[in-house]
Coordinates of C-alpha atoms and ligand atoms in Angstrom, one line a residue:
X1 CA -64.2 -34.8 205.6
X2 CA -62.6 -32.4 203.1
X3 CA -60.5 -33.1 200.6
X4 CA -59.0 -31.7 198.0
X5 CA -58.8 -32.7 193.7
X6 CA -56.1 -31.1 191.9
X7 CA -55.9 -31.5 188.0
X8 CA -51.8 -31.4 187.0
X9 CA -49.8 -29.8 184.5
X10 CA -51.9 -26.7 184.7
X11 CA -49.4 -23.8 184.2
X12 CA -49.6 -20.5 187.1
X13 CA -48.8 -16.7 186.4
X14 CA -49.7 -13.8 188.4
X15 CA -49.8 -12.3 191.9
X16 CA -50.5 -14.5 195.6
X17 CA -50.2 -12.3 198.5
X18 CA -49.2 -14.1 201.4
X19 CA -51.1 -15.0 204.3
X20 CA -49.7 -13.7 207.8
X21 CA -47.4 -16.6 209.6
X22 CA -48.8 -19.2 211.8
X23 CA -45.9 -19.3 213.5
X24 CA -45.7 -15.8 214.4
X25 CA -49.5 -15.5 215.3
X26 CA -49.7 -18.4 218.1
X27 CA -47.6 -17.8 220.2
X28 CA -48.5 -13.6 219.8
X29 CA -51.8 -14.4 220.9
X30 CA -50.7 -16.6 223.3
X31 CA -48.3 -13.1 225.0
X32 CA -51.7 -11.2 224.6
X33 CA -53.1 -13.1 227.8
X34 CA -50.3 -11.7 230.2
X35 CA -51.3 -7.8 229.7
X36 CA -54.2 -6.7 231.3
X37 CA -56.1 -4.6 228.5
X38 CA -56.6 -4.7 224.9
X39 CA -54.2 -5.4 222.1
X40 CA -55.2 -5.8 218.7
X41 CA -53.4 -8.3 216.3
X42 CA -53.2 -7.4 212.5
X43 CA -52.5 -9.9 209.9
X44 CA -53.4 -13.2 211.5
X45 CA -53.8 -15.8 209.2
X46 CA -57.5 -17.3 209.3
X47 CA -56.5 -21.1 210.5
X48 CA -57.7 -23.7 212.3
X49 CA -54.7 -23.8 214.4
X50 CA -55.5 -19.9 215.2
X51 CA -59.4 -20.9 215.9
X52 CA -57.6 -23.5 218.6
X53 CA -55.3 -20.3 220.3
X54 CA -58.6 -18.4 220.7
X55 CA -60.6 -20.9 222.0
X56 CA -57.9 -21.4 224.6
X57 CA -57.7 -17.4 225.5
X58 CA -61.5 -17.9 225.6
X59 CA -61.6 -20.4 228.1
X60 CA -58.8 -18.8 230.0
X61 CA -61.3 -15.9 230.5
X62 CA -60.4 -13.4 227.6
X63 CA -63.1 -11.9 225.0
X64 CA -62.1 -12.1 222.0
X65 CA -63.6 -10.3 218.4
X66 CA -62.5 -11.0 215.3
X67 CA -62.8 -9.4 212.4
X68 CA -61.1 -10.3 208.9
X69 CA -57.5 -10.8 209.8
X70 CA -57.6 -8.9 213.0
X71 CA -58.4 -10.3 216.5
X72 CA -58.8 -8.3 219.4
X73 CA -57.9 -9.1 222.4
X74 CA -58.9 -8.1 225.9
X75 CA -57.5 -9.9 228.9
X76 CA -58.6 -7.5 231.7
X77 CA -61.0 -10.3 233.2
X78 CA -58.7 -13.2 232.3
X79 CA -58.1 -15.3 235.1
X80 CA -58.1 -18.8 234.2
X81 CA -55.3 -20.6 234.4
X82 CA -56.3 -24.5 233.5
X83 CA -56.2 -25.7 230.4
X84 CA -58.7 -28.6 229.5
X85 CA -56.8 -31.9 227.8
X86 CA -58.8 -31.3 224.4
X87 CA -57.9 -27.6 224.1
X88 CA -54.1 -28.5 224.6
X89 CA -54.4 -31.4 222.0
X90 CA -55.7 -29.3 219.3
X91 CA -52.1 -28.2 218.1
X92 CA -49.0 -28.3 219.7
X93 CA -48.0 -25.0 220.3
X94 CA -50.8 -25.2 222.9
X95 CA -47.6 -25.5 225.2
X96 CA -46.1 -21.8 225.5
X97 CA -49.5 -21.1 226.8
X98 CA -47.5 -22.5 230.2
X99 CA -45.6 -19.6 230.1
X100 CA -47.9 -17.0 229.5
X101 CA -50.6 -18.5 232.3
X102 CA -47.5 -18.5 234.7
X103 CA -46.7 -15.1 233.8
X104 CA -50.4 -14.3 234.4
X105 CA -51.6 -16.6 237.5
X106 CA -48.1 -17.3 239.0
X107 CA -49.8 -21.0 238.4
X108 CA -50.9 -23.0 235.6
X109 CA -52.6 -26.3 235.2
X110 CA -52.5 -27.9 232.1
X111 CA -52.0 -31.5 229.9
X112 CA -48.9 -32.5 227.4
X113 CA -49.8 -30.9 224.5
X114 CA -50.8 -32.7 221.4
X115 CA -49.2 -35.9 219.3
X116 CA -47.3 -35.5 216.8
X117 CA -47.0 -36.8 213.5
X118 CA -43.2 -35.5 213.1
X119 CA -42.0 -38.3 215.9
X120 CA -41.5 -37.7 219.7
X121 CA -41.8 -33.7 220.3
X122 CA -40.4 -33.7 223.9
X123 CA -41.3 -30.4 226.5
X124 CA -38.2 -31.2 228.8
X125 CA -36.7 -27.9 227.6
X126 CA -39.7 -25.5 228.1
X127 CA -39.9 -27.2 231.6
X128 CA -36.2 -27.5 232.7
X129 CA -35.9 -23.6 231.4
X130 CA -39.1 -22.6 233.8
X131 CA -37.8 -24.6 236.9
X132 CA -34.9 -22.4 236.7
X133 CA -37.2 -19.3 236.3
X134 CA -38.5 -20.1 240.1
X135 CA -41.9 -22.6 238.7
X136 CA -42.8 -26.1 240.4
X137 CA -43.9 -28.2 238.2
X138 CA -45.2 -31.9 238.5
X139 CA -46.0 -34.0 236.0
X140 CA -49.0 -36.1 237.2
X141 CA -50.7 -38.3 234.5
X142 CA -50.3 -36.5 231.7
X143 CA -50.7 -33.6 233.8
X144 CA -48.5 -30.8 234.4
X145 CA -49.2 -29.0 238.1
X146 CA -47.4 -25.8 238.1
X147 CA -46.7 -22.8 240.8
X148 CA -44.8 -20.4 242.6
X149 CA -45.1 -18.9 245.8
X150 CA -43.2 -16.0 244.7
X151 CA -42.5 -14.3 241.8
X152 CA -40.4 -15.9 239.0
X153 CA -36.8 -14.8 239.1
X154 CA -34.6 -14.1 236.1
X155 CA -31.5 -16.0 235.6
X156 CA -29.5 -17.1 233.0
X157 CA -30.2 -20.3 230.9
X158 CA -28.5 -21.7 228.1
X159 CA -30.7 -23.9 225.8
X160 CA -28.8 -27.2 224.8
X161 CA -31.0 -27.0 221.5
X162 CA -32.1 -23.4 220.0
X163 CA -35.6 -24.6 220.5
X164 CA -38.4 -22.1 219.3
X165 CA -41.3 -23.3 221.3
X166 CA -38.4 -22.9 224.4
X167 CA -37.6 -19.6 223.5
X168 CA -40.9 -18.3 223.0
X169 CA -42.1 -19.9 226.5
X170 CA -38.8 -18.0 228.6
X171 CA -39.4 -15.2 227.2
X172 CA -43.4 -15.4 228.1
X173 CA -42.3 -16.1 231.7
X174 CA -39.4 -14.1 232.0
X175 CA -40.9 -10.5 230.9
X176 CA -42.5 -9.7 234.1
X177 CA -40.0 -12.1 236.5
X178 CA -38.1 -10.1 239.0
X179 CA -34.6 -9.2 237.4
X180 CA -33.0 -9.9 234.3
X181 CA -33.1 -13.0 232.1
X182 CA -30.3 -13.6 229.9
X183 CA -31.0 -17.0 227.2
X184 CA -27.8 -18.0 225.4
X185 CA -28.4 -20.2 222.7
X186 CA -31.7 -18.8 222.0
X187 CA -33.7 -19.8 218.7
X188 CA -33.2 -17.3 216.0
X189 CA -36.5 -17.5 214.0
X190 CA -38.0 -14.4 212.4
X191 CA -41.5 -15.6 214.7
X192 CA -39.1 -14.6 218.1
X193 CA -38.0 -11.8 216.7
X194 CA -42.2 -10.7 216.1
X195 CA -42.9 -12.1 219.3
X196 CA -40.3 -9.8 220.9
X197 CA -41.5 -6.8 219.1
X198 CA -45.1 -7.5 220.3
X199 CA -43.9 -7.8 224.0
X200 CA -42.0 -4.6 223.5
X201 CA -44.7 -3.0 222.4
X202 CA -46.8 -4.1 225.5
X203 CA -44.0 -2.7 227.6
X204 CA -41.8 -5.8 228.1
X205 CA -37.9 -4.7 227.7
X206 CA -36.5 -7.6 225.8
X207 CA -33.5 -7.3 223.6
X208 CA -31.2 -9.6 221.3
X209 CA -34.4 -11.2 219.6
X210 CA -33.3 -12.8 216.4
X211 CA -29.6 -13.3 217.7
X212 CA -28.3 -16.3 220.1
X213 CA -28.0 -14.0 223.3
X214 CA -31.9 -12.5 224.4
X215 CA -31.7 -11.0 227.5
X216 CA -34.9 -9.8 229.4
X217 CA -35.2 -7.3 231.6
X218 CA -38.3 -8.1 234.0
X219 CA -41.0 -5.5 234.0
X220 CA -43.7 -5.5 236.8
X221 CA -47.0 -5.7 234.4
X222 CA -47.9 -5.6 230.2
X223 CA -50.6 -3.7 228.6
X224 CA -52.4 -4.0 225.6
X225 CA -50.6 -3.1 222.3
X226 CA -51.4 -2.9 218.3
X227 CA -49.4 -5.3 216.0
X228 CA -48.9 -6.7 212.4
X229 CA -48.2 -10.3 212.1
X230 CA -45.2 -11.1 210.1
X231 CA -45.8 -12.6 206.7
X232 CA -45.5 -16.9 206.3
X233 CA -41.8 -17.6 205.3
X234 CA -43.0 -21.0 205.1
X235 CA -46.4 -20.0 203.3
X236 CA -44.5 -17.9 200.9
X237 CA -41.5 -21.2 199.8
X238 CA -45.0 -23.5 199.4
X239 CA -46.2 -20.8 196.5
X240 CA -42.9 -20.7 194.8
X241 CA -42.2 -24.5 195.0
X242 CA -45.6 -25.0 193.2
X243 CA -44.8 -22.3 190.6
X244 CA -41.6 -24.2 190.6
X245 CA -43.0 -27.5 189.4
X246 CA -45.1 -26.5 186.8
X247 CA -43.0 -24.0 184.6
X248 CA -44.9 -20.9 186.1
X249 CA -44.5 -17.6 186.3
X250 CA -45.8 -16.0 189.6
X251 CA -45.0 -13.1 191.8
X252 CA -45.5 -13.8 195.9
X253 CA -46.1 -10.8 197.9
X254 CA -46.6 -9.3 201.3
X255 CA -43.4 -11.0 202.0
X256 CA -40.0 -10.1 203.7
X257 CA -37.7 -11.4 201.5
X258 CA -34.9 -11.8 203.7
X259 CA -36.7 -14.5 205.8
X260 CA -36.4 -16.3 202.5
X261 CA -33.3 -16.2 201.8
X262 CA -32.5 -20.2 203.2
X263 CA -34.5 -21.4 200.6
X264 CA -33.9 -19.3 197.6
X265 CA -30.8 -20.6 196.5
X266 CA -32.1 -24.1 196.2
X267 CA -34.6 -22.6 193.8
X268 CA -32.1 -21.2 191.9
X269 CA -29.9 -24.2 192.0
X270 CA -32.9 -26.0 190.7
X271 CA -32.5 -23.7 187.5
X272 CA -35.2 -21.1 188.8
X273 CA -34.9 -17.1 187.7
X274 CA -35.7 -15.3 191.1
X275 CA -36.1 -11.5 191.5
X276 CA -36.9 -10.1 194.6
X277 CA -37.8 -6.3 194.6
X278 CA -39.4 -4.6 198.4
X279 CA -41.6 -7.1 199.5
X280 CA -42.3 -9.3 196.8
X281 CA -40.4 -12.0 194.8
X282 CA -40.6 -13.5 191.4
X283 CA -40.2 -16.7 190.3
X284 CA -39.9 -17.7 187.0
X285 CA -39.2 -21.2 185.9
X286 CA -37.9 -24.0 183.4
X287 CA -39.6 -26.7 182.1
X288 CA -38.3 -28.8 183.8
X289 CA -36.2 -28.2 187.2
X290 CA -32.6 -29.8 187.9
X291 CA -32.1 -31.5 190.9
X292 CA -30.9 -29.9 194.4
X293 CA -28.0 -31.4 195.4
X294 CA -28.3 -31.6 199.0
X295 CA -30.7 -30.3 201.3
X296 CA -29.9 -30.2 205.1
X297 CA -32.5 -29.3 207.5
X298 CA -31.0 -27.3 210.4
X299 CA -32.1 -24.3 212.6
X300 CA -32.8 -20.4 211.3
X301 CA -30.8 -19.3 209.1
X302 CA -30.6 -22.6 208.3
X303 CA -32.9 -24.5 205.4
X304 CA -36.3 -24.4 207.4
X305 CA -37.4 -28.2 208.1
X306 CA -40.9 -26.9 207.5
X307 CA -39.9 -26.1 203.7
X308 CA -38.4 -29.5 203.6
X309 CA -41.2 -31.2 202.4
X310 CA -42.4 -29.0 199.5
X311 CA -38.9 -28.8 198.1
X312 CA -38.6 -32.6 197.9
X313 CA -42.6 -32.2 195.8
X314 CA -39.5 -30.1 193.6
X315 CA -37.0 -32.8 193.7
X316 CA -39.4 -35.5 192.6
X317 CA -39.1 -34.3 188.8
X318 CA -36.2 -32.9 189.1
X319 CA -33.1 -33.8 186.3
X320 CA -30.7 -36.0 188.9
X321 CA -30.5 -37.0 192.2
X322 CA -31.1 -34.7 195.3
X323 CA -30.3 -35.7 198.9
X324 CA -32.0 -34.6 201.7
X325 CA -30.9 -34.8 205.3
X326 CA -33.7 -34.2 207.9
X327 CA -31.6 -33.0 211.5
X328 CA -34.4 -31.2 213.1
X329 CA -37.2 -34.3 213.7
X330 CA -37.1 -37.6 213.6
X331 CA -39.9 -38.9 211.3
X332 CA -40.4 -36.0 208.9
X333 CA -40.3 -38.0 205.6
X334 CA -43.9 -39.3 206.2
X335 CA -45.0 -37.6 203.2
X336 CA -42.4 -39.7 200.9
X337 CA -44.7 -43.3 201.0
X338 CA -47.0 -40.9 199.0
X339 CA -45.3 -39.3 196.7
X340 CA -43.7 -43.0 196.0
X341 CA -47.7 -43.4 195.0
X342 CA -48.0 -40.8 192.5
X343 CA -44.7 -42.4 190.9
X344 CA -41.6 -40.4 192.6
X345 CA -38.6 -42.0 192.9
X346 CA -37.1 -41.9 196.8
X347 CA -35.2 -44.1 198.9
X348 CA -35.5 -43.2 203.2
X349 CA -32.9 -44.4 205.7
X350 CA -33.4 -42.8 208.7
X351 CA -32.9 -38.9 208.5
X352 CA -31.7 -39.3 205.2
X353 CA -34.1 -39.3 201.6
X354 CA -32.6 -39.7 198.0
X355 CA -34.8 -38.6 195.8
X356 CA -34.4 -39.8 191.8
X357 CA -36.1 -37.3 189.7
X358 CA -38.9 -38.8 187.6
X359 CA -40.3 -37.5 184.2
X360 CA -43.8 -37.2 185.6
X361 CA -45.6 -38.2 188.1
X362 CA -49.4 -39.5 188.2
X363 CA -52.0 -38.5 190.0
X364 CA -53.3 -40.8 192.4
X365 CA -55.4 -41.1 195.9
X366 CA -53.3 -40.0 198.6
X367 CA -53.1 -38.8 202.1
X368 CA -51.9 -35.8 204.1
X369 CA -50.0 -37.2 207.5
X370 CA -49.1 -33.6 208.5
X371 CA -49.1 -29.9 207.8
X372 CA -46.4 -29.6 205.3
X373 CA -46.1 -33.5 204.3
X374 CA -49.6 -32.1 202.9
X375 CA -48.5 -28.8 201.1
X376 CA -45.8 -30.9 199.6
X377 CA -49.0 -33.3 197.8
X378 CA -50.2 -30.5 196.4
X379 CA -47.2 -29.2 195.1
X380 CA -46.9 -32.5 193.5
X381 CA -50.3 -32.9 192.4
X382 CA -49.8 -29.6 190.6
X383 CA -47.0 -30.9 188.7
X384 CA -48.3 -34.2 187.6
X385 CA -50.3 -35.8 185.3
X386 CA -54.1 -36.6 185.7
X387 CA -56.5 -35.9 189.0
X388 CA -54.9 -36.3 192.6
X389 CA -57.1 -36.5 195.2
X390 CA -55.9 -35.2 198.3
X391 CA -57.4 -36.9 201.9
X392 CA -56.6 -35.4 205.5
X393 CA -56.6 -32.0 204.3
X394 CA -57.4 -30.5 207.9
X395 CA -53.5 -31.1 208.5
X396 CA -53.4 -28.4 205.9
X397 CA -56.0 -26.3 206.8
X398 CA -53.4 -25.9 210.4
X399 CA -51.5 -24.1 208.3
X400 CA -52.5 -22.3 204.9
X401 CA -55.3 -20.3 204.4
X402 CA -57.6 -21.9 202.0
X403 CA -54.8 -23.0 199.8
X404 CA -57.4 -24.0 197.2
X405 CA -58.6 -20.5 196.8
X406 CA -54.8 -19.0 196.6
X407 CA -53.7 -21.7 194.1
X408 CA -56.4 -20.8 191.9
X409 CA -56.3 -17.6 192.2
X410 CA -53.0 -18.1 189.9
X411 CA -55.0 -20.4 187.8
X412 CA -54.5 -24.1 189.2
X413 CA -57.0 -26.8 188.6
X414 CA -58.0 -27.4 192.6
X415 CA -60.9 -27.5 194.2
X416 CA -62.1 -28.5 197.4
X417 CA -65.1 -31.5 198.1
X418 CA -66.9 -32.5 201.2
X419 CA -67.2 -36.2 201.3
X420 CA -70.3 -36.6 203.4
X421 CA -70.1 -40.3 203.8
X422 CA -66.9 -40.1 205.9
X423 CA -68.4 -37.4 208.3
Ligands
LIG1 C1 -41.4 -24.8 215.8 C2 -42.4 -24.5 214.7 C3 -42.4 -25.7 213.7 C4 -41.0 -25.9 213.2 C5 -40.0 -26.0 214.4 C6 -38.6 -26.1 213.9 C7 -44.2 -23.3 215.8 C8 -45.7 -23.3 216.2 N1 -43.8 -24.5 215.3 O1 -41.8 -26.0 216.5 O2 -43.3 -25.3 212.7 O3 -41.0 -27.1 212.5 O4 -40.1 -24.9 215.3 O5 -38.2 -24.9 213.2 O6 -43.6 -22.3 215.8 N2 -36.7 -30.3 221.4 C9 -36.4 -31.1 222.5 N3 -36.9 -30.7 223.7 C10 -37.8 -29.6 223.9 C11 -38.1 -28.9 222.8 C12 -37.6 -29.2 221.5 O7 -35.7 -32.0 222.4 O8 -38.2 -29.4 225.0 C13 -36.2 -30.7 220.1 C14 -37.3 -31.2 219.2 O9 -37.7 -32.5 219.4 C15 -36.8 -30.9 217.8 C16 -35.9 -29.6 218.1 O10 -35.7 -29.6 219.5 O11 -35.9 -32.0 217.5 C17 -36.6 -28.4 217.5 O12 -37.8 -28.2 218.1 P1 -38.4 -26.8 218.4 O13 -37.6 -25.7 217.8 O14 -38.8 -26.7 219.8 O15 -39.8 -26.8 217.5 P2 -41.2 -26.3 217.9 O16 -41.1 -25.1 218.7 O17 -42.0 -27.5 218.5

């Protein structure tokens, strides 16, 4: 088992280009099953979580090549359309695959996808949505059975919750259902948005991505198309939050700035100088940060819940008190019991954390529960005194491309060890 030793208090300066988004790249080459040809992704971040997708289009049939940050697609012979139990429980986003197999096969078989370490992640949305697109679906032991006799028909749904994983799975099934699809309340994330423009450019007609009205016109088949993965918001907030911590001076680039701009004001609240200029921004900052008032987790353009974690890593040795309120999971404050360990200051009742700002904190043995519960024990463990020593770092390694290798690239103290024993 990897993990990872960071030695604190080391200051960063220069240039980290930013990996393409995880978020984006999923569920794009999860779209890349329905056409029948070749499409070629650019930009897609080296992950395990992207190893997972192509194992999946692998078993479903496809042959896939990669090469750097490019993976090339070709679903001609794809014509799977059952997904084993340990393919779906490598990451949860294993579940728009239903809509692209659908969209494909006219039938799917798969499991629930994974557990979560962020509390209950229900599917009853993706489902409900696909019923009313025409699909039967039974849920058998764990199982989900799904068909149609004939083809999927548009209609209109509104989403009780602008759900991304829902979004992205209507608009999988809907771009080659008979008609038009129109989804109010539609999750506004810059990854549908990418996901749209990749189905456009396969020949889907989809419009409104990135506002709360999409509407899809159904087309009768895809092809193959080239495409550019967005940059990593989320990737991108990490970087500055550790620059944050540690009185740095860095530049992020590759980004778009504008899918930043939740987060940056609590930077600059925090006492951060921020200049953003084309597709990079710099961050330049105090000794030691103020605090954040109050954090509030909601949907895009909303403070991203994925940043949440790394910003309270910011908060910890913060001057004052910030608040954070957590509205989009339930149990997203795992990664406070260890930051509590390296000497942070925070108090958790239910979806709410108030974090004192501490001096310093001290390194110390601790664990990552989750993706960005882990970034956020870096960011501390850049900020504080002595050697942490960072376990479960394959929740990271879902998400960030060998963050040891970026974070020294602007001179932090991290490297990574194997720990035969454990394997
Ligand atoms: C996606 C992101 C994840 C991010 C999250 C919120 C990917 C691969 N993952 O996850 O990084 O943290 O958006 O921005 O893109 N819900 C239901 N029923 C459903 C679906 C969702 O109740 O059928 C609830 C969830 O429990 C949660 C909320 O809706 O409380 C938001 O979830 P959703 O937007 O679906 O998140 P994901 O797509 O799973």
């Amino acid at each position: 088992m990897s993990k990872l030793i960071v030695k604190g208090r080391q200051r960063l300066e220069g240039v980290i280009p930013v990996q393409g988004a995880k978020n984006s790249a999923l569920p794009i080459l999860t779209a890349a099953l329905i056409s029948k040809g070749k499409s070629v992704i650019h930009n897609c971040p080296s992950l395990t979580d992207t190893q997972a997708a192509v194992s999946i289009l692998e078993h479903l049939g496809c042959s896939v090549v990669q090469l750097g940050h490019t993976v090339i697609i070709d679903s001609t012979c794809a014509d799977g359309c059952e997904i084993p139990d340990d393919l779906m429980r490598e990451m949860r986003s294993s579940i728009v695959f239903l809509g692209a197999v659908v969209a494909r096969c006219g039938r799917a078989e798969l499991s629930f996808p994974g557990g979560c370490e962020l509390g209950p992640r229900p599917i009853d949305l993706h489902l409900q949505a696909l019923r009313q697109l025409g699909l039967t679906i039974e849920e058998e032991h764990g199982h989900l059975l799904c068909h149609t006799d004939s083809p999927l028909k548009g209609c209109e749904i509104s989403l009780p919750i602008p759900s991304v994983g829902a979004t992205e799975n209507i608009m999988l099934a809907a771009c080659t259902a008979e008609g038009r699809t129109e989804i109010h309340n539609a999750a506004r994330e810059p990854e549908i948005s990418d996901l749209a423009d990749f189905l456009n450019g396969c020949g889907a007609h989809i419009h409104g991505a990135g506002e709360s009205s999409i509407i899809i016109e159904g087309v009768k088949a895809l092809h193959g198309a080239e495409h550019t993965v967005i940059p990593d918001r989320i990737a991108a907030s990490t970087y500055l939050s550790a620059a944050a911590v540690t009185g740095s001076d860095i530049t992020v680039t590759n980004i778009i700035p504008a899918h930043l701009r939740p987060v940056l004001p609590c930077f600059a609240e925090a006492g951060c100088g921020i200049e953003v200029s084309g597709r990079s921004i710099r961050l330049t900052s105090p000794k030691r940060l103020g605090r954040i008032k109050s954090v509030r987790t909601m949907f895009y353009p909303g403070f991203p819940t994925d940043s949440q974690p790394t910003t309270m890593a910011m908060a910890a040795t913060a001057r004052g008190t910030s608040v954070f309120v957590e509205t989009i999971f339930e149990s997203r404050f795992n990664h406070a019991a260890e930051l509590i360990r390296m000497g942070a200051k925070i108090k958790v009742e239910g979806k709410v954390a108030v974090v004192e700002g501490v001096k310093s904190l001290s390194g110390a043995a601790v664990e990552a529960g989750d993706l960005r519960g882990g970034a956020a024990l870096v960011v501390a463990a850049l900020a504080a005194e002595g050697e942490t020593v960072i376990s479960g770092v394959h929740h990271i390694d879902r998400g960030y491309e060998k963050i040891e290798s970026a974070l020294s690239s602007i001179g932090a103290d991290i490297e990574r060890t194997e720990d035969a024993q454990e394997e």
